[in-house]
Amino acid sequence: MTIALVLALAAGQASWPDAGGWGIGQFEERCLTNLDFEGEGTTELSVSLELDGSSYVIISNLNWTTVEDRQYPDASVTIDDVSFAGGDTVGTVTGGYRRGLMMKMPVGFVDQFAQGSSFKVHNGDQLVDSLNLKGSAAATSSLRRCINVVRREHAAAERERQRLAHIPKNPFADQPPTISTEPATGVQWSRQPRVTADDFPARALEREISGSAVVSCTSRADGSVVNCRVASETPAGMGFGRAAIRVVQRAQLSPVSVDAMTRDQEFRVTIAFSLG
């Protein structure tokens, strides 16, 4: 999540007018306010407001040597006299050269940020930096207006998605998702594992990607299929492995195969998902 956030902040944004001297940026899933502070290394403080109301704090300085992705569990933030533990704090690099810390903050953090006058960062007992929050109230007001715009855009996109949900991705396709199986020797099915349109992974369907998965399972004496796990999937990360397990677990082994077994037997089956 933190790496994704840094990458997202490096991507394009919709700029808002500055508020209280703080910059405001609108992104696809969040809004951000930031300010550069004069002093050794020019500390930059950024505070995000996420769709769920939580926040991230990113603080960086040209002189710091934090290590990217390293955990800094002793880091904490104090606004006036209210402290926030940074148990999920990691080192980060912004702009390709500015090193610092990224901290996950709870829902309501921006309320304290808006009301505060001082912002201190500690790593254990060591004071890392002390900043003046002048203008944070105005920045937070703009931040809230910004995130409301993002939420309305998300709601409008979801309404549009639902409006078009009944239209197939390719209305001219004349073949439903198909299945091919490659069972182990001696295993036969009384009820074949069959892929339905509902089984096709949503992520792959949206991208019009076909794929397959090899599933390893155990056949029981009663004909049931248990202990299925994904041996491999192609392409990875599209959800074909989980979908293939659901397909196989609905199937039933034939009585002939069960009668021939004296104990539980492990077998592999290949499930192919094709858009036709």
PDB file of N, CA and C in Angstrom, residues 186-193 217-228 247-265 267:
ATOM      1  N   GLY A 186      -6.241 -42.714 -13.806  1.00  0.00           N
ATOM      2  CA  GLY A 186      -7.106 -43.438 -12.884  1.00  0.00           C
ATOM      3  C   GLY A 186      -8.189 -42.613 -12.241  1.00  0.00           C
ATOM      4  N   VAL A 187      -8.203 -41.298 -12.460  1.00  0.00           N
ATOM      5  CA  VAL A 187      -9.234 -40.447 -11.881  1.00  0.00           C
ATOM      6  C   VAL A 187     -10.248 -40.103 -12.954  1.00  0.00           C
ATOM      7  N   GLN A 188     -11.494 -40.462 -12.701  1.00  0.00           N
ATOM      8  CA  GLN A 188     -12.580 -40.155 -13.629  1.00  0.00           C
ATOM      9  C   GLN A 188     -13.668 -39.423 -12.870  1.00  0.00           C
ATOM     10  N   TRP A 189     -14.466 -38.672 -13.601  1.00  0.00           N
ATOM     11  CA  TRP A 189     -15.468 -37.805 -12.982  1.00  0.00           C
ATOM     12  C   TRP A 189     -16.880 -38.294 -13.268  1.00  0.00           C
ATOM     13  N   SER A 190     -17.698 -38.310 -12.238  1.00  0.00           N
ATOM     14  CA  SER A 190     -19.133 -38.507 -12.462  1.00  0.00           C
ATOM     15  C   SER A 190     -19.806 -37.153 -12.696  1.00  0.00           C
ATOM     16  N   ARG A 191     -19.232 -36.134 -12.133  1.00  0.00           N
ATOM     17  CA  ARG A 191     -19.670 -34.763 -12.418  1.00  0.00           C
ATOM     18  C   ARG A 191     -18.425 -33.965 -12.730  1.00  0.00           C
ATOM     19  N   GLN A 192     -18.253 -33.652 -14.029  1.00  0.00           N
ATOM     20  CA  GLN A 192     -17.055 -32.966 -14.476  1.00  0.00           C
ATOM     21  C   GLN A 192     -16.935 -31.570 -13.866  1.00  0.00           C
ATOM     22  N   PRO A 193     -15.710 -31.138 -13.619  1.00  0.00           N
ATOM     23  CA  PRO A 193     -15.514 -29.731 -13.237  1.00  0.00           C
ATOM     24  C   PRO A 193     -15.767 -28.835 -14.446  1.00  0.00           C
ATOM     25  N   CYS A 217      -5.214 -31.603  -5.789  1.00  0.00           N
ATOM     26  CA  CYS A 217      -6.267 -31.922  -4.826  1.00  0.00           C
ATOM     27  C   CYS A 217      -6.089 -33.348  -4.289  1.00  0.00           C
ATOM     28  N   THR A 218      -6.881 -33.645  -3.280  1.00  0.00           N
ATOM     29  CA  THR A 218      -6.945 -34.999  -2.728  1.00  0.00           C
ATOM     30  C   THR A 218      -8.341 -35.563  -2.973  1.00  0.00           C
ATOM     31  N   SER A 219      -8.415 -36.792  -3.496  1.00  0.00           N
ATOM     32  CA  SER A 219      -9.699 -37.465  -3.708  1.00  0.00           C
ATOM     33  C   SER A 219      -9.963 -38.389  -2.532  1.00  0.00           C
ATOM     34  N   ARG A 220     -11.174 -38.283  -1.986  1.00  0.00           N
ATOM     35  CA  ARG A 220     -11.576 -39.105  -0.844  1.00  0.00           C
ATOM     36  C   ARG A 220     -12.358 -40.336  -1.322  1.00  0.00           C
ATOM     37  N   ALA A 221     -12.466 -41.300  -0.427  1.00  0.00           N
ATOM     38  CA  ALA A 221     -13.161 -42.539  -0.769  1.00  0.00           C
ATOM     39  C   ALA A 221     -14.632 -42.314  -1.082  1.00  0.00           C
ATOM     40  N   ASP A 222     -15.242 -41.242  -0.564  1.00  0.00           N
ATOM     41  CA  ASP A 222     -16.650 -40.978  -0.840  1.00  0.00           C
ATOM     42  C   ASP A 222     -16.859 -40.216  -2.143  1.00  0.00           C
ATOM     43  N   GLY A 223     -15.768 -39.986  -2.899  1.00  0.00           N
ATOM     44  CA  GLY A 223     -15.891 -39.295  -4.177  1.00  0.00           C
ATOM     45  C   GLY A 223     -15.727 -37.794  -4.082  1.00  0.00           C
ATOM     46  N   SER A 224     -15.534 -37.261  -2.897  1.00  0.00           N
ATOM     47  CA  SER A 224     -15.376 -35.817  -2.752  1.00  0.00           C
ATOM     48  C   SER A 224     -13.944 -35.400  -3.086  1.00  0.00           C
ATOM     49  N   VAL A 225     -13.805 -34.131  -3.409  1.00  0.00           N
ATOM     50  CA  VAL A 225     -12.511 -33.551  -3.747  1.00  0.00           C
ATOM     51  C   VAL A 225     -12.169 -32.532  -2.667  1.00  0.00           C
ATOM     52  N   VAL A 226     -11.025 -32.715  -1.985  1.00  0.00           N
ATOM     53  CA  VAL A 226     -10.675 -31.853  -0.848  1.00  0.00           C
ATOM     54  C   VAL A 226      -9.215 -31.404  -0.954  1.00  0.00           C
ATOM     55  N   ASN A 227      -8.862 -30.497  -0.049  1.00  0.00           N
ATOM     56  CA  ASN A 227      -7.467 -30.037   0.093  1.00  0.00           C
ATOM     57  C   ASN A 227      -6.880 -29.533  -1.216  1.00  0.00           C
ATOM     58  N   CYS A 228      -7.682 -28.789  -1.974  1.00  0.00           N
ATOM     59  CA  CYS A 228      -7.185 -28.257  -3.242  1.00  0.00           C
ATOM     60  C   CYS A 228      -6.281 -27.057  -3.006  1.00  0.00           C
ATOM     61  N   VAL A 247     -14.030 -24.302  -9.075  1.00  0.00           N
ATOM     62  CA  VAL A 247     -14.588 -25.174 -10.117  1.00  0.00           C
ATOM     63  C   VAL A 247     -14.385 -26.639  -9.755  1.00  0.00           C
ATOM     64  N   VAL A 248     -13.174 -27.002  -9.350  1.00  0.00           N
ATOM     65  CA  VAL A 248     -12.854 -28.404  -9.053  1.00  0.00           C
ATOM     66  C   VAL A 248     -13.623 -28.901  -7.827  1.00  0.00           C
ATOM     67  N   GLN A 249     -13.790 -28.042  -6.828  1.00  0.00           N
ATOM     68  CA  GLN A 249     -14.463 -28.468  -5.600  1.00  0.00           C
ATOM     69  C   GLN A 249     -15.949 -28.735  -5.814  1.00  0.00           C
ATOM     70  N   ARG A 250     -16.520 -28.228  -6.888  1.00  0.00           N
ATOM     71  CA  ARG A 250     -17.925 -28.544  -7.198  1.00  0.00           C
ATOM     72  C   ARG A 250     -18.077 -29.908  -7.869  1.00  0.00           C
ATOM     73  N   ALA A 251     -16.988 -30.458  -8.345  1.00  0.00           N
ATOM     74  CA  ALA A 251     -17.042 -31.705  -9.109  1.00  0.00           C
ATOM     75  C   ALA A 251     -17.165 -32.918  -8.186  1.00  0.00           C
ATOM     76  N   GLN A 252     -17.397 -34.086  -8.807  1.00  0.00           N
ATOM     77  CA  GLN A 252     -17.543 -35.337  -8.061  1.00  0.00           C
ATOM     78  C   GLN A 252     -16.835 -36.442  -8.820  1.00  0.00           C
ATOM     79  N   LEU A 253     -16.046 -37.253  -8.106  1.00  0.00           N
ATOM     80  CA  LEU A 253     -15.387 -38.392  -8.740  1.00  0.00           C
ATOM     81  C   LEU A 253     -16.388 -39.499  -8.999  1.00  0.00           C
ATOM     82  N   SER A 254     -16.091 -40.303 -10.009  1.00  0.00           N
ATOM     83  CA  SER A 254     -17.001 -41.403 -10.359  1.00  0.00           C
ATOM     84  C   SER A 254     -16.869 -42.545  -9.357  1.00  0.00           C
ATOM     85  N   PRO A 255     -17.944 -43.304  -9.142  1.00  0.00           N
ATOM     86  CA  PRO A 255     -17.874 -44.452  -8.220  1.00  0.00           C
ATOM     87  C   PRO A 255     -16.812 -45.463  -8.615  1.00  0.00           C
ATOM     88  N   VAL A 256     -16.576 -45.619  -9.912  1.00  0.00           N
ATOM     89  CA  VAL A 256     -15.565 -46.580 -10.365  1.00  0.00           C
ATOM     90  C   VAL A 256     -14.197 -46.194  -9.825  1.00  0.00           C
ATOM     91  N   SER A 257     -13.896 -44.916  -9.934  1.00  0.00           N
ATOM     92  CA  SER A 257     -12.596 -44.455  -9.440  1.00  0.00           C
ATOM     93  C   SER A 257     -12.503 -44.619  -7.931  1.00  0.00           C
ATOM     94  N   VAL A 258     -13.597 -44.336  -7.226  1.00  0.00           N
ATOM     95  CA  VAL A 258     -13.598 -44.443  -5.779  1.00  0.00           C
ATOM     96  C   VAL A 258     -13.421 -45.889  -5.350  1.00  0.00           C
ATOM     97  N   ASP A 259     -14.117 -46.807  -6.003  1.00  0.00           N
ATOM     98  CA  ASP A 259     -14.008 -48.219  -5.654  1.00  0.00           C
ATOM     99  C   ASP A 259     -12.592 -48.741  -5.861  1.00  0.00           C
ATOM    100  N   ALA A 260     -11.912 -48.155  -6.845  1.00  0.00           N
ATOM    101  CA  ALA A 260     -10.565 -48.625  -7.157  1.00  0.00           C
ATOM    102  C   ALA A 260      -9.530 -48.125  -6.161  1.00  0.00           C
ATOM    103  N   MET A 261      -9.903 -47.143  -5.348  1.00  0.00           N
ATOM    104  CA  MET A 261      -8.951 -46.556  -4.418  1.00  0.00           C
ATOM    105  C   MET A 261      -9.007 -47.262  -3.065  1.00  0.00           C
ATOM    106  N   THR A 262      -7.857 -47.454  -2.484  1.00  0.00           N
ATOM    107  CA  THR A 262      -7.791 -48.021  -1.139  1.00  0.00           C
ATOM    108  C   THR A 262      -7.507 -46.947  -0.099  1.00  0.00           C
ATOM    109  N   ARG A 263      -7.083 -45.732  -0.539  1.00  0.00           N
ATOM    110  CA  ARG A 263      -6.812 -44.642   0.374  1.00  0.00           C
ATOM    111  C   ARG A 263      -6.964 -43.324  -0.386  1.00  0.00           C
ATOM    112  N   ASP A 264      -6.847 -42.241   0.358  1.00  0.00           N
ATOM    113  CA  ASP A 264      -6.897 -40.932  -0.286  1.00  0.00           C
ATOM    114  C   ASP A 264      -5.795 -40.825  -1.336  1.00  0.00           C
ATOM    115  N   GLN A 265      -6.116 -40.170  -2.432  1.00  0.00           N
ATOM    116  CA  GLN A 265      -5.178 -40.089  -3.546  1.00  0.00           C
ATOM    117  C   GLN A 265      -5.043 -38.644  -3.995  1.00  0.00           C
ATOM    118  N   PHE A 267      -4.130 -35.890  -6.812  1.00  0.00           N
ATOM    119  CA  PHE A 267      -4.103 -35.794  -8.273  1.00  0.00           C
ATOM    120  C   PHE A 267      -4.041 -34.325  -8.666  1.00  0.00           C
TER     121      PHE A 267
END
